[in-house]
Amino acid sequence: MKVNRGLLLVGLWLAVIASALAVVHTTHRSRVLTAELVQAQKARDELRFEQERLLLEKGAWSAYGRIEQVAQEKLNMHMPDSDERVLVPQQ
């Protein structure tokens, strides 16, 4: 019986050590994944900020007044006079 008790005690010690190593590994992995999550959330927030800035810029560039100004200044366009207008009949 002493041999069986000794083997049981060694087996229990090995189980405790394996369990402790598993806890250490799991804790380390959890910390690594948490750090990656924080970095991903930071990148997400930076991309959202950039998207909002670009949407505001798009709105400013596509405003009707801005388009009309560019058409007049750079393309030399103007509103046609009544004698320059041509009506196309519908079929």
XYZ file of N, CA, C and O in Angstrom:
364
model
N 0.797 -1.196 0.000
C 0.000 0.000 0.000
C 0.846 1.269 0.000
O 0.380 2.292 -0.474
N 2.058 1.140 0.578
C 2.908 2.326 0.628
C 3.325 2.765 -0.771
O 3.454 3.938 -1.034
N 3.509 1.833 -1.674
C 3.901 2.170 -3.035
C 2.755 2.894 -3.733
O 2.958 3.901 -4.425
N 1.547 2.422 -3.550
C 0.381 3.066 -4.159
C 0.183 4.473 -3.605
O -0.176 5.395 -4.336
N 0.405 4.645 -2.299
C 0.275 5.988 -1.692
C 1.339 6.926 -2.225
O 1.081 8.093 -2.479
N 2.540 6.420 -2.401
C 3.628 7.240 -2.936
C 3.336 7.662 -4.365
O 3.547 8.815 -4.749
N 2.845 6.727 -5.168
C 2.484 7.064 -6.545
C 1.335 8.070 -6.593
O 1.325 8.986 -7.424
N 0.372 7.884 -5.691
C -0.760 8.818 -5.623
C -0.280 10.213 -5.253
O -0.707 11.207 -5.840
N 0.644 10.270 -4.274
C 1.176 11.567 -3.852
C 1.956 12.236 -4.989
O 1.793 13.431 -5.238
N 2.779 11.486 -5.714
C 3.528 12.028 -6.849
C 2.558 12.476 -7.946
O 2.713 13.549 -8.547
N 1.549 11.677 -8.197
C 0.555 12.041 -9.203
C -0.181 13.315 -8.834
O -0.429 14.182 -9.686
N -0.541 13.466 -7.581
C -1.215 14.687 -7.123
C -0.302 15.901 -7.248
O -0.740 16.989 -7.656
N 0.971 15.738 -6.889
C 1.917 16.847 -7.020
C 2.079 17.249 -8.487
O 2.121 18.437 -8.807
N 2.167 16.282 -9.357
C 2.264 16.593 -10.789
C 1.010 17.304 -11.287
O 1.085 18.237 -12.096
N -0.143 16.883 -10.794
C -1.395 17.538 -11.178
C -1.434 18.978 -10.686
O -1.880 19.885 -11.399
N -0.953 19.221 -9.478
C -0.920 20.582 -8.920
C 0.025 21.456 -9.733
O -0.287 22.609 -10.064
N 1.184 20.934 -10.072
C 2.157 21.701 -10.853
C 1.602 21.993 -12.257
O 1.711 23.114 -12.766
N 0.994 20.993 -12.875
C 0.393 21.204 -14.193
C -0.718 22.240 -14.122
O -0.845 23.106 -15.001
N -1.511 22.190 -13.088
C -2.594 23.162 -12.910
C -2.029 24.568 -12.722
O -2.536 25.535 -13.289
N -0.964 24.686 -11.942
C -0.342 25.995 -11.718
C 0.226 26.554 -13.023
O 0.074 27.748 -13.318
N 0.872 25.694 -13.797
C 1.409 26.141 -15.085
C 0.295 26.560 -16.039
O 0.432 27.537 -16.793
N -0.816 25.845 -16.000
C -1.958 26.210 -16.843
C -2.519 27.569 -16.436
O -2.887 28.383 -17.291
N -2.583 27.845 -15.157
C -3.071 29.143 -14.673
C -2.131 30.259 -15.127
O -2.577 31.316 -15.589
N -0.820 30.023 -15.021
C 0.150 31.029 -15.449
C 0.013 31.291 -16.947
O -0.006 32.442 -17.393
N -0.097 30.220 -17.730
C -0.235 30.369 -19.181
C -1.521 31.112 -19.535
O -1.521 32.025 -20.377
N -2.617 30.756 -18.907
C -3.904 31.390 -19.187
C -3.883 32.869 -18.798
O -4.393 33.725 -19.535
N -3.275 33.182 -17.676
C -3.186 34.576 -17.235
C -2.345 35.394 -18.214
O -2.715 36.515 -18.589
N -1.226 34.838 -18.641
C -0.372 35.539 -19.602
C -1.109 35.763 -20.919
O -1.078 36.864 -21.490
N -1.768 34.733 -21.407
C -2.522 34.840 -22.670
C -3.635 35.879 -22.557
O -3.879 36.652 -23.489
N -4.283 35.910 -21.424
C -5.350 36.892 -21.195
C -4.793 38.313 -21.236
O -5.412 39.214 -21.823
N -3.632 38.522 -20.637
C -3.026 39.861 -20.653
C -2.607 40.273 -22.060
O -2.780 41.424 -22.459
N -2.065 39.328 -22.814
C -1.663 39.629 -24.197
C -2.886 40.002 -25.029
O -2.876 40.983 -25.777
N -3.961 39.231 -24.900
C -5.174 39.509 -25.676
C -5.818 40.829 -25.254
O -6.352 41.562 -26.092
N -5.753 41.142 -23.967
C -6.296 42.419 -23.498
C -5.509 43.579 -24.092
O -6.094 44.588 -24.508
N -4.181 43.451 -24.148
C -3.362 44.503 -24.746
C -3.686 44.659 -26.237
O -3.788 45.789 -26.737
N -3.882 43.552 -26.937
C -4.254 43.628 -28.349
C -5.626 44.280 -28.524
O -5.832 45.061 -29.461
N -6.544 43.977 -27.634
C -7.877 44.583 -27.701
C -7.797 46.087 -27.503
O -8.447 46.853 -28.225
N -6.991 46.528 -26.554
C -6.847 47.966 -26.305
C -6.260 48.655 -27.537
O -6.726 49.731 -27.937
N -5.264 48.035 -28.161
C -4.682 48.617 -29.378
C -5.702 48.671 -30.513
O -5.778 49.662 -31.242
N -6.496 47.624 -30.665
C -7.517 47.602 -31.718
C -8.585 48.667 -31.465
O -9.045 49.327 -32.402
N -8.968 48.857 -30.214
C -9.962 49.885 -29.896
C -9.402 51.275 -30.153
O -10.112 52.164 -30.641
N -8.126 51.469 -29.867
C -7.501 52.766 -30.132
C -7.463 53.037 -31.634
O -7.784 54.139 -32.082
N -7.104 52.018 -32.405
C -7.087 52.178 -33.869
C -8.489 52.461 -34.390
O -8.673 53.297 -35.284
N -9.498 51.777 -33.836
C -10.889 52.012 -34.242
C -11.290 53.454 -33.968
O -11.895 54.124 -34.809
N -10.930 53.965 -32.786
C -11.287 55.338 -32.439
C -10.602 56.338 -33.365
O -11.207 57.334 -33.778
N -9.337 56.076 -33.710
C -8.628 56.968 -34.627
C -9.270 56.946 -36.014
O -9.398 57.987 -36.662
N -9.698 55.768 -36.466
C -10.360 55.675 -37.771
C -11.717 56.367 -37.768
O -12.104 57.001 -38.759
N -12.442 56.261 -36.667
C -13.733 56.975 -36.579
C -13.526 58.481 -36.646
O -14.279 59.196 -37.311
N -12.499 58.968 -35.932
C -12.202 60.396 -35.957
C -11.849 60.833 -37.373
O -12.321 61.867 -37.854
N -11.019 60.039 -38.057
C -10.638 60.359 -39.435
C -11.855 60.346 -40.346
O -12.003 61.211 -41.218
N -12.754 59.378 -40.165
C -13.957 59.306 -40.993
C -14.824 60.547 -40.786
O -15.325 61.135 -41.751
N -14.995 60.969 -39.543
C -15.804 62.164 -39.275
C -15.176 63.397 -39.906
O -15.875 64.237 -40.486
N -13.855 63.501 -39.813
C -13.171 64.643 -40.405
C -13.345 64.647 -41.922
O -13.615 65.684 -42.525
N -13.219 63.476 -42.528
C -13.374 63.393 -43.984
C -14.806 63.679 -44.420
O -15.025 64.295 -45.478
N -15.787 63.251 -43.633
C -17.179 63.561 -43.967
C -17.441 65.056 -43.905
O -18.140 65.612 -44.758
N -16.865 65.719 -42.896
C -17.014 67.171 -42.815
C -16.344 67.857 -44.002
O -16.896 68.785 -44.601
N -15.161 67.376 -44.348
C -14.456 67.954 -45.488
C -15.221 67.713 -46.785
O -15.325 68.602 -47.637
N -15.784 66.531 -46.934
C -16.580 66.231 -48.125
C -17.782 67.160 -48.209
O -18.117 67.669 -49.278
N -18.431 67.383 -47.075
C -19.573 68.285 -47.058
C -19.195 69.700 -47.455
O -19.932 70.379 -48.169
N -18.010 70.134 -46.994
C -17.565 71.490 -47.335
C -17.240 71.593 -48.821
O -17.569 72.590 -49.478
N -16.611 70.562 -49.385
C -16.230 70.610 -50.790
C -17.417 70.420 -51.718
O -17.389 70.871 -52.866
N -18.445 69.738 -51.265
C -19.577 69.477 -52.152
C -20.747 70.433 -51.928
O -21.802 70.244 -52.510
N -20.552 71.451 -51.116
C -21.611 72.433 -50.898
C -21.913 73.159 -52.207
O -21.019 73.407 -53.025
N -23.167 73.487 -52.418
C -23.596 74.095 -53.676
C -22.833 75.386 -53.964
O -22.396 75.621 -55.094
N -22.652 76.205 -52.953
C -21.938 77.471 -53.138
C -20.505 77.251 -53.583
O -19.973 77.983 -54.430
N -19.869 76.235 -53.027
C -18.484 75.922 -53.394
C -18.408 75.442 -54.849
O -17.523 75.843 -55.599
N -19.348 74.594 -55.247
C -19.368 74.094 -56.622
C -19.599 75.246 -57.604
O -18.943 75.342 -58.643
N -20.510 76.135 -57.253
C -20.792 77.271 -58.124
C -19.576 78.188 -58.239
O -19.231 78.658 -59.327
N -18.878 78.398 -57.132
C -17.689 79.247 -57.144
C -16.595 78.648 -58.033
O -15.987 79.349 -58.841
N -16.353 77.364 -57.905
C -15.331 76.707 -58.732
C -15.736 76.755 -60.198
O -14.896 76.997 -61.080
N -17.015 76.525 -60.476
C -17.485 76.565 -61.866
C -17.263 77.940 -62.474
O -16.869 78.055 -63.638
N -17.503 78.989 -61.720
C -17.340 80.338 -62.246
C -15.867 80.718 -62.374
O -15.447 81.265 -63.392
N -15.065 80.419 -61.353
C -13.679 80.884 -61.336
C -12.753 80.025 -62.193
O -11.932 80.561 -62.945
N -12.855 78.732 -62.091
C -11.887 77.869 -62.774
C -12.361 77.400 -64.149
O -11.545 77.170 -65.032
N -13.658 77.241 -64.312
C -14.175 76.731 -65.575
C -14.831 77.812 -66.423
O -15.331 77.532 -67.505
N -14.845 79.031 -65.926
C -15.448 80.165 -66.628
C -16.890 79.879 -67.034
O -17.318 80.220 -68.137
N -17.625 79.239 -66.174
C -19.028 78.938 -66.451
C -19.900 80.050 -65.875
O -19.496 80.752 -64.950
N -21.082 80.207 -66.427
C -22.018 81.207 -65.925
C -23.444 80.712 -66.161
O -23.683 79.808 -66.958
N -24.371 81.309 -65.482
C -25.782 80.970 -65.688
C -26.180 81.490 -67.069
O -25.881 82.622 -67.430
N -26.821 80.678 -67.875
C -27.183 81.128 -69.238
C -28.286 82.193 -69.176
O -29.183 82.156 -68.335
N -28.181 83.124 -70.101
C -29.234 84.133 -70.233
C -30.426 83.467 -70.893
O -30.345 82.361 -71.422
N -31.546 84.175 -70.902
C -32.758 83.590 -71.468
C -32.604 83.313 -72.970
O -33.159 82.347 -73.477
N -31.822 84.131 -73.675
C -31.651 83.884 -75.115
C -30.659 82.742 -75.388
O -30.576 82.236 -76.503
N -29.911 82.295 -74.377
C -28.956 81.195 -74.540
C -29.580 79.834 -74.195
O -28.988 78.801 -74.466
N -30.763 79.856 -73.636
C -31.398 78.613 -73.216
C -32.092 77.941 -74.391
O -32.714 78.583 -75.223
N -31.982 76.623 -74.418
C -32.641 75.827 -75.470
C -33.505 74.808 -74.771
O -33.040 74.040 -73.930
N -34.765 74.768 -75.138
C -35.672 73.795 -74.560
C -35.738 72.588 -75.467
O -35.920 72.703 -76.670
N -35.612 71.428 -74.868
C -35.676 70.174 -75.624
C -37.023 69.543 -75.346
O -37.358 69.257 -74.197
N -37.802 69.294 -76.371
C -39.137 68.727 -76.135
C -39.042 67.254 -75.706
O -38.146 66.535 -76.104
N -40.001 66.851 -74.890
C -40.068 65.460 -74.458
C -40.783 64.642 -75.513
O -41.665 65.134 -76.209
N -40.463 63.369 -75.597
C -41.100 62.535 -76.615
C -42.301 61.830 -76.055
O -42.432 61.332 -75.039
